[in-house]
PDB file of C-alpha atoms in Angstrom:
ATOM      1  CA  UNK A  23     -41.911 -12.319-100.961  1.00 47.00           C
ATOM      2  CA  UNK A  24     -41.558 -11.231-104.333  1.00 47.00           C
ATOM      3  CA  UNK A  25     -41.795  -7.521-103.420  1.00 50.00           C
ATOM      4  CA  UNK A  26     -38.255  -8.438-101.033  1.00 45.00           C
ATOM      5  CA  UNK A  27     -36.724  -9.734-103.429  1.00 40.00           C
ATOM      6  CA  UNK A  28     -37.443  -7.219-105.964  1.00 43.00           C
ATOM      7  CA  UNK A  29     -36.134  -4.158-103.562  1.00 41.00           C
ATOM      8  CA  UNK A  30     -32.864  -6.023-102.506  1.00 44.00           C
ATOM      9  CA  UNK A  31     -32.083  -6.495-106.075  1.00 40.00           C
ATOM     10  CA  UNK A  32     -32.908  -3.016-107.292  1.00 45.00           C
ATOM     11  CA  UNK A  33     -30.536  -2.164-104.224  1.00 43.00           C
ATOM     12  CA  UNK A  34     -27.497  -4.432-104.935  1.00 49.00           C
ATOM     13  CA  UNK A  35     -27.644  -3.376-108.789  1.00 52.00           C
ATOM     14  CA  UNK A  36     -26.951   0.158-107.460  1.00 52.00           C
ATOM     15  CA  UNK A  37     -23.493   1.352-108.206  1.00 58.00           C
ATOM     16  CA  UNK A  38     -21.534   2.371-105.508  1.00 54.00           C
ATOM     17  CA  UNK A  39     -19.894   5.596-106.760  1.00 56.00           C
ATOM     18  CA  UNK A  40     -23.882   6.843-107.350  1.00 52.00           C
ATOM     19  CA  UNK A  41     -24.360   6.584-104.042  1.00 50.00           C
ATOM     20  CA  UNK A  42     -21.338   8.031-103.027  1.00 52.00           C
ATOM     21  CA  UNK A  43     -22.179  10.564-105.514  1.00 53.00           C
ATOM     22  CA  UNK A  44     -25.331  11.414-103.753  1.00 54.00           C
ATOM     23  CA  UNK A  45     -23.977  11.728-100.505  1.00 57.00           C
ATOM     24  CA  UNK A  46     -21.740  14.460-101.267  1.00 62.00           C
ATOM     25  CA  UNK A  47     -22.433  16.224-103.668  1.00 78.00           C
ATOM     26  CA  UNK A  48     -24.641  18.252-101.917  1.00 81.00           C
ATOM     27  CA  UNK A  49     -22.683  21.320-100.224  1.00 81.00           C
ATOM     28  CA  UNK A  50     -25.112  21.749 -97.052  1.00 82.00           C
ATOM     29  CA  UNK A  51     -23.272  24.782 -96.267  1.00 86.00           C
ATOM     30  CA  UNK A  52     -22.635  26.796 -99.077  1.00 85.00           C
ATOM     31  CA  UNK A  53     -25.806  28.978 -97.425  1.00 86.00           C
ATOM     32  CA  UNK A  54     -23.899  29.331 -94.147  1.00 90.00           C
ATOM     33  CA  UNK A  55     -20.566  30.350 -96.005  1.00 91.00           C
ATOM     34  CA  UNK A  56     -22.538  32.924 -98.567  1.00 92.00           C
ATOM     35  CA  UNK A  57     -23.903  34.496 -95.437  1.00 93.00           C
ATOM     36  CA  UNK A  58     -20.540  34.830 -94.165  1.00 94.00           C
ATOM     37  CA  UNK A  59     -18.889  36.575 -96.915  1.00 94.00           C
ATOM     38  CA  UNK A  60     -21.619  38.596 -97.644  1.00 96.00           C
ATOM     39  CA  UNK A  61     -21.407  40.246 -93.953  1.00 96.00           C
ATOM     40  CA  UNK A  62     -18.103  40.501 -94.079  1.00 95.00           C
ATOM     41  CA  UNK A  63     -18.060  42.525 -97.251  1.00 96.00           C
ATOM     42  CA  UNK A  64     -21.226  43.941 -95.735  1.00 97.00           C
ATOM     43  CA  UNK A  65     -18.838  45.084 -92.450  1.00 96.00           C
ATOM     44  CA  UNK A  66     -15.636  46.149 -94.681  1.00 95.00           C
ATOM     45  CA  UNK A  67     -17.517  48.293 -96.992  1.00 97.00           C
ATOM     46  CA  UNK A  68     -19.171  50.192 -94.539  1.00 97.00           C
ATOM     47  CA  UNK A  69     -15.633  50.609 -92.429  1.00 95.00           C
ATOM     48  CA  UNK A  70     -14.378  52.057 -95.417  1.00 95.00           C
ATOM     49  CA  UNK A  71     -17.461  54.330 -96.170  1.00 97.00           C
ATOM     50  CA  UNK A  72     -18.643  55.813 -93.033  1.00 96.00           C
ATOM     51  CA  UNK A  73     -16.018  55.092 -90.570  1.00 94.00           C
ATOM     52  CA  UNK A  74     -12.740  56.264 -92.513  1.00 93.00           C
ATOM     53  CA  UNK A  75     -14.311  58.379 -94.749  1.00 94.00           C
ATOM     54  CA  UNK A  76     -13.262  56.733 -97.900  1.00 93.00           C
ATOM     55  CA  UNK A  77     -14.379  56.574-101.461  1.00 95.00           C
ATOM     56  CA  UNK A  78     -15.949  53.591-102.886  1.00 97.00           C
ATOM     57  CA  UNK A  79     -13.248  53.578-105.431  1.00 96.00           C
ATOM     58  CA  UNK A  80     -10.642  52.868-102.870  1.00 94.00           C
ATOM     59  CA  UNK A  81     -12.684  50.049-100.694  1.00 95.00           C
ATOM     60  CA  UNK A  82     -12.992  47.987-103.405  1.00 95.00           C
ATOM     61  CA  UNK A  83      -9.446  48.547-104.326  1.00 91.00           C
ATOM     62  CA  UNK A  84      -8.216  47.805-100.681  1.00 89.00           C
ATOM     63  CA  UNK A  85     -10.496  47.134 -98.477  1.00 88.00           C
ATOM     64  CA  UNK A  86     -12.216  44.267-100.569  1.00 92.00           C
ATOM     65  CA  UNK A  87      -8.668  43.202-101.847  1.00 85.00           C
ATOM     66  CA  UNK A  88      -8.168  40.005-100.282  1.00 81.00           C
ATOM     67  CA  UNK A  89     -11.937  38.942-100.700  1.00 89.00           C
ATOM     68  CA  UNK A  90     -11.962  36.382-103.722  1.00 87.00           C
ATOM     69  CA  UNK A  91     -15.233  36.445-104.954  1.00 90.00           C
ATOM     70  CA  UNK A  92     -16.764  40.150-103.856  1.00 94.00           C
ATOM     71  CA  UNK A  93     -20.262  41.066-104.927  1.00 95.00           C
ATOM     72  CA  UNK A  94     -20.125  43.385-107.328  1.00 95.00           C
ATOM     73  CA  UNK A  95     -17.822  46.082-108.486  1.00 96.00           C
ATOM     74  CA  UNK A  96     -17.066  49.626-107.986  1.00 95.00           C
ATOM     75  CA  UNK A  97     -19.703  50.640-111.259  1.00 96.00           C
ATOM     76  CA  UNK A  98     -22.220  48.734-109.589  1.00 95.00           C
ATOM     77  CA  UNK A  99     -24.005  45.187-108.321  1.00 94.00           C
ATOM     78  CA  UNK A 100     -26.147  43.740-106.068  1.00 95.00           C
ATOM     79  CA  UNK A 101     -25.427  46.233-102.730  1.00 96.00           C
ATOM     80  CA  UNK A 102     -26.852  49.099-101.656  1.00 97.00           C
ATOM     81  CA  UNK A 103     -25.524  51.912 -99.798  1.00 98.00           C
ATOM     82  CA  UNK A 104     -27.478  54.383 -97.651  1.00 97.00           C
ATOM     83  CA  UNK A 105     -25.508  56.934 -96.811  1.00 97.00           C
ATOM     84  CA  UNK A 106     -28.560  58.806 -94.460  1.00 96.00           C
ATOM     85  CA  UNK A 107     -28.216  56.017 -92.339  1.00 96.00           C
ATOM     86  CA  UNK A 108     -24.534  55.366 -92.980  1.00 97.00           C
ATOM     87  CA  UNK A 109     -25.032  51.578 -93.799  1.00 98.00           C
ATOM     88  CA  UNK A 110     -24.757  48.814 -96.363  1.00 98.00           C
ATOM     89  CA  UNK A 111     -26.067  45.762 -97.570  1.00 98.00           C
ATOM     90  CA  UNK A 112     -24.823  42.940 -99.775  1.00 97.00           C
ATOM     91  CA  UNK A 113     -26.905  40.444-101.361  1.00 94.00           C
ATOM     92  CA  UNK A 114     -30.693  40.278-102.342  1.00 89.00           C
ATOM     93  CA  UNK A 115     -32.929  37.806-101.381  1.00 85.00           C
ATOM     94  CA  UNK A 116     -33.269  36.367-104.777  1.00 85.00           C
ATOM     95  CA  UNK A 117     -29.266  35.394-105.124  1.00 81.00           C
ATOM     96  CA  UNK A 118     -29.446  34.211-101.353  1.00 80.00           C
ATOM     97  CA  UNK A 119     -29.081  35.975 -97.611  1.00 87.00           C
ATOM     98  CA  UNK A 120     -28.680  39.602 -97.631  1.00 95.00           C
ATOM     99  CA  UNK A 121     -26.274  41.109 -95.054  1.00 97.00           C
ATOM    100  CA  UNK A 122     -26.721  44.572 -93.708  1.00 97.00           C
ATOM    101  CA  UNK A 123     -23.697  46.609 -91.482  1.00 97.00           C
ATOM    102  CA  UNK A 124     -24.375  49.657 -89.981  1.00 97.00           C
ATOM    103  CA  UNK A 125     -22.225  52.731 -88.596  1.00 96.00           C
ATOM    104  CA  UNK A 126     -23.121  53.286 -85.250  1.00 94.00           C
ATOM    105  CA  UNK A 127     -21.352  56.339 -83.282  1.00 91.00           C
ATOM    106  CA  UNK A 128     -18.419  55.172 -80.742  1.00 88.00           C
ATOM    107  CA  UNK A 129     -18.511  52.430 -82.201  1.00 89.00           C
ATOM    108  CA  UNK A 130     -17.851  51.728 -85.959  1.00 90.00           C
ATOM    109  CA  UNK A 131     -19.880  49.342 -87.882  1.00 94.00           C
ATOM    110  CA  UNK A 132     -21.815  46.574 -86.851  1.00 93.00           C
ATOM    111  CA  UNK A 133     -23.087  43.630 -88.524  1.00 95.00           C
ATOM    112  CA  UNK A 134     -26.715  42.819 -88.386  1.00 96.00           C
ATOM    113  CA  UNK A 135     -28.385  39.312 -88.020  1.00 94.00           C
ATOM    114  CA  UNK A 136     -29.779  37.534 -90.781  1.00 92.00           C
ATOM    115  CA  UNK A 137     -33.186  38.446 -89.562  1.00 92.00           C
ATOM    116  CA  UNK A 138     -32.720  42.161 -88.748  1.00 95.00           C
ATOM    117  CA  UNK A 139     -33.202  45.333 -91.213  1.00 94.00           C
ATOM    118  CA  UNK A 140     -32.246  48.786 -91.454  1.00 95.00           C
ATOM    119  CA  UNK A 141     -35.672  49.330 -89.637  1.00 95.00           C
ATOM    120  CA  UNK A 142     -33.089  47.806 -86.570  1.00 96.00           C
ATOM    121  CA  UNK A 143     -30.579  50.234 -86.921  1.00 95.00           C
ATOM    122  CA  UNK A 144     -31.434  52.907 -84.552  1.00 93.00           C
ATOM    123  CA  UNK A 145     -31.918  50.366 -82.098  1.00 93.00           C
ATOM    124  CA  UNK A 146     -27.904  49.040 -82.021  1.00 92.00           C
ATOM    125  CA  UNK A 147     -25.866  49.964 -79.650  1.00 91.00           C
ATOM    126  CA  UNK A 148     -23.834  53.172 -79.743  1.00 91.00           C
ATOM    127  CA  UNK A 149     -20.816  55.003 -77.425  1.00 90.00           C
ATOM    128  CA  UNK A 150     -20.705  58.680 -76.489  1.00 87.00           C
ATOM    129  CA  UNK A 151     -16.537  58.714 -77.259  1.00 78.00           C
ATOM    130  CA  UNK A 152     -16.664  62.283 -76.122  1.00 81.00           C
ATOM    131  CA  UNK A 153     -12.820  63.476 -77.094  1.00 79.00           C
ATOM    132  CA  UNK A 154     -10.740  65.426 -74.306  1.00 79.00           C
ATOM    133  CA  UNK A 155     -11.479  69.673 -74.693  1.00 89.00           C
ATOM    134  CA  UNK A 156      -7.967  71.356 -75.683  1.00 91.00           C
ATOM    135  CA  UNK A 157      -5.749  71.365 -78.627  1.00 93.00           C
ATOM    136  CA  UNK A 158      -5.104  67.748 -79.693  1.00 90.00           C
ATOM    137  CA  UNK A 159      -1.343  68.738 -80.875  1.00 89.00           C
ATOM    138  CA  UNK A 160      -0.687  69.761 -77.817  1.00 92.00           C
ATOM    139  CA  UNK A 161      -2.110  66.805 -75.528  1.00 91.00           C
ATOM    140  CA  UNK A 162       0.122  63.578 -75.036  1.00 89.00           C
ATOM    141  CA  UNK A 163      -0.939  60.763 -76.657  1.00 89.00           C
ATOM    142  CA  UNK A 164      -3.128  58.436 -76.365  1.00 88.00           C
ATOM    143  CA  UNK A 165      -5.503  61.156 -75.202  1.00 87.00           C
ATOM    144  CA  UNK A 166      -4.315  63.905 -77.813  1.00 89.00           C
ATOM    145  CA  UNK A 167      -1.666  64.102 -81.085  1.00 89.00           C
ATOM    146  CA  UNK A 168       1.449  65.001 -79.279  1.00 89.00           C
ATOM    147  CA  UNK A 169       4.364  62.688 -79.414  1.00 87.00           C
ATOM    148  CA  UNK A 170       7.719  62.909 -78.033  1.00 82.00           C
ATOM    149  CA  UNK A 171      10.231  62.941 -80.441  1.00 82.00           C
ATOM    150  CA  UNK A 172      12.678  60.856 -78.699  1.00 78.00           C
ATOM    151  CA  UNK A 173      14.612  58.223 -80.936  1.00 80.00           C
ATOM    152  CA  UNK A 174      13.669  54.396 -80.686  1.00 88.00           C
ATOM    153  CA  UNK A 175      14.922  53.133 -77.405  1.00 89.00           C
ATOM    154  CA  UNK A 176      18.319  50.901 -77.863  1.00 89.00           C
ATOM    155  CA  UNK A 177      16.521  48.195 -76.855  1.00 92.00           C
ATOM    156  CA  UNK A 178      14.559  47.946 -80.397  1.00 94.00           C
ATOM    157  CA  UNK A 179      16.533  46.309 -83.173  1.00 95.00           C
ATOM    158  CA  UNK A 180      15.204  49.415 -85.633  1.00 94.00           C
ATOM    159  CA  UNK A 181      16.202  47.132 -88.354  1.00 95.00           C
ATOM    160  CA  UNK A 182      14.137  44.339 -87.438  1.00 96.00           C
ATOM    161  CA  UNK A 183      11.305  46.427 -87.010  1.00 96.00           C
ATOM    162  CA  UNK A 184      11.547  48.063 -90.329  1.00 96.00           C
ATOM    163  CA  UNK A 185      11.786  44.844 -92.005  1.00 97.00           C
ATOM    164  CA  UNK A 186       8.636  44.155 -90.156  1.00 96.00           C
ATOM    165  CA  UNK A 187       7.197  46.783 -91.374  1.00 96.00           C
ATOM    166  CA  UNK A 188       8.311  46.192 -95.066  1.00 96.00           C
ATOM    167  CA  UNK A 189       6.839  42.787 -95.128  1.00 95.00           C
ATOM    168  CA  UNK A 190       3.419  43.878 -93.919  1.00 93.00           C
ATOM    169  CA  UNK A 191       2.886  46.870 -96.401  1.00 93.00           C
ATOM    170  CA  UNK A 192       5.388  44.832 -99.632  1.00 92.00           C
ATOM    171  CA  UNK A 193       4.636  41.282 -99.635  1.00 88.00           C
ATOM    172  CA  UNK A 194       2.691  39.877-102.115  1.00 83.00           C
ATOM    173  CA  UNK A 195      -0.407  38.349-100.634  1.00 79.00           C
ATOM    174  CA  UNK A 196      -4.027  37.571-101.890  1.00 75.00           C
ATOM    175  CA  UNK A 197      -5.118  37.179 -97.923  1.00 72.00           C
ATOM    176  CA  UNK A 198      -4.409  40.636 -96.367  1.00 74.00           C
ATOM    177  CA  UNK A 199      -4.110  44.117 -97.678  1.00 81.00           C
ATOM    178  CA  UNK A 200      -2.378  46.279 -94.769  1.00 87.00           C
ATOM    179  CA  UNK A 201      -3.635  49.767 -94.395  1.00 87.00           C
ATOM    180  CA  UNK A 202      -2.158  51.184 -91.449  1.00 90.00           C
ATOM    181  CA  UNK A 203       0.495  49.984 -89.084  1.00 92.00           C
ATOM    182  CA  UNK A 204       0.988  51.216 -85.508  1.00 91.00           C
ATOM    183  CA  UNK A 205       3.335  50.157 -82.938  1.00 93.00           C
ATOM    184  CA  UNK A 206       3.593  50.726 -79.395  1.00 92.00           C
ATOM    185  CA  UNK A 207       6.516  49.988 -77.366  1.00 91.00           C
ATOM    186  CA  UNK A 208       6.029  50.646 -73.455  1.00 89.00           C
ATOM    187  CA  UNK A 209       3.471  53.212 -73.900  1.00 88.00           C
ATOM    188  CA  UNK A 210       5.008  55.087 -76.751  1.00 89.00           C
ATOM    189  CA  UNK A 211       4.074  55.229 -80.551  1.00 92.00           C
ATOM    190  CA  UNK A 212       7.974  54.028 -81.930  1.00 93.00           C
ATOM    191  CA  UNK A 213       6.768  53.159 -85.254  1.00 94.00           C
ATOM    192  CA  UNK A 214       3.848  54.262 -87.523  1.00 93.00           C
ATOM    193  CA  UNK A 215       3.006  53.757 -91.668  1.00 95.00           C
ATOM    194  CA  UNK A 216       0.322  54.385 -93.505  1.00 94.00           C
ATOM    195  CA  UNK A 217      -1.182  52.943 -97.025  1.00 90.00           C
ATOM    196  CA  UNK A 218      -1.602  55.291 -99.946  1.00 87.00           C
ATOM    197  CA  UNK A 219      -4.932  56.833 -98.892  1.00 85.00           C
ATOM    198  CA  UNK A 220      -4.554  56.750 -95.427  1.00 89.00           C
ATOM    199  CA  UNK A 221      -3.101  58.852 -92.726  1.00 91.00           C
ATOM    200  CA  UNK A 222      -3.079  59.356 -88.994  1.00 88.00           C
ATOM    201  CA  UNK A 223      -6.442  61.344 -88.943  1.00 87.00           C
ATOM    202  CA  UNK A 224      -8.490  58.274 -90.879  1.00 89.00           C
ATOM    203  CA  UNK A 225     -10.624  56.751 -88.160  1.00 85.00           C
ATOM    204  CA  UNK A 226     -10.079  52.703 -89.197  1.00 82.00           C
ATOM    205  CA  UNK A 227     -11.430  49.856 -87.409  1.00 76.00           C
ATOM    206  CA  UNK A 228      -8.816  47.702 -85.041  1.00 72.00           C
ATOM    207  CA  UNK A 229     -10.706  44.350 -84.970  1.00 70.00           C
ATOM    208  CA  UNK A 230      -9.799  42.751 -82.122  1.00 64.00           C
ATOM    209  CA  UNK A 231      -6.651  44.220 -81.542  1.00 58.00           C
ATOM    210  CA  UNK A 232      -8.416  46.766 -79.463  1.00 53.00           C
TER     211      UNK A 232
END
């Protein structure tokens, strides 16, 4: 009886803004959301690298530029890149998961699971994208370079869309950092811009506007 009584009053003398306290102030997914970032810059710095063809310099300075918190910096940090197998990882397992992303042909880059290597890598998927034979310029696109030069059709406010364009390249944003813009209006290319960096012949990823 005396043991009870003991425990209840051990429990009612506990304040309530301890146990509150204890209740949340563990962040149970600060794991899930490390992993997250990590293969996302995992995914973006690899884009940058080995599909467009770009200089570390410049992924961290676009690429990376809406990313809050990215690991490292351009001089160096906890990533890797191999460049013989055209991938990268973020993170070590002392500081928490590390992500891996890896170029695969016809494809881009691909994130890895948390439990897969670069021992996995030749074991992803790839795409034999074999391009059309002939002179690009002088293909149509979407199967070659060759684009009619016909103005934009009356039915396109060519103001609007230039303002459009405007706001995705000029406003000032810590979420998005546009590289290329491309827009197609029944089957034809009426619009195109490019970031500083970037032109028509850098291969980029489209995400899932593909």
């Amino acid at each position: 009886m005396i043991r009870v009584l003991t425990l209840c009053l051990c429990l009612a003398c506990t304040p309530v803004g301890a146990l509150a306290e204890q209740e949340t102030g563990h962040d149970y997914f600060a794991a899930q959301r490390q992993m997250i970032s990590r293969g996302v810059q995992a995914v973006l710095m690899c884009n940058g690298l080995f599909t467009s063809g770009r200089s570390l310099e410049q992924v961290f300075r676009q690429e990376l530029a809406y990313l809050s918190d990215p690991v490292g910096t351009v001089e160096g940090g906890d990533y890797r890149i191999d460049t013989g197998m055209r991938a990268v990882e973020v993170g070590s397992p002392d500081s928490g998961p590390v992500m891996r992303a890896a170029f695969r042909e016809g494809i881009g880059c691909i994130v890895l699971a948390p439990d897969q290597d670069l021992d996995d890598v030749d074991s992803l998927p790839s795409f034999d994208a074999t391009p059309p034979t002939g002179d690009p310029s002088r293909i149509p696109w979407p199967d070659g370079d060759l684009l009619p030069g016909n103005p934009i059709p009356e039915t396109v406010n060519a103001a609007a869309l230039q303002a459009a364009s405007d706001w995705a390249f000029e406003r000032d944003t810590p979420e998005q950092d546009t590289l290329s813009l491309l827009v197609v209006h029944q089957g034809r290319i009426i619009h195109e811009r490019y970031a500083e960096g970037i032109d028509r012949d850098t291969r980029t990823r489209t995400w899932s506007t593909a």
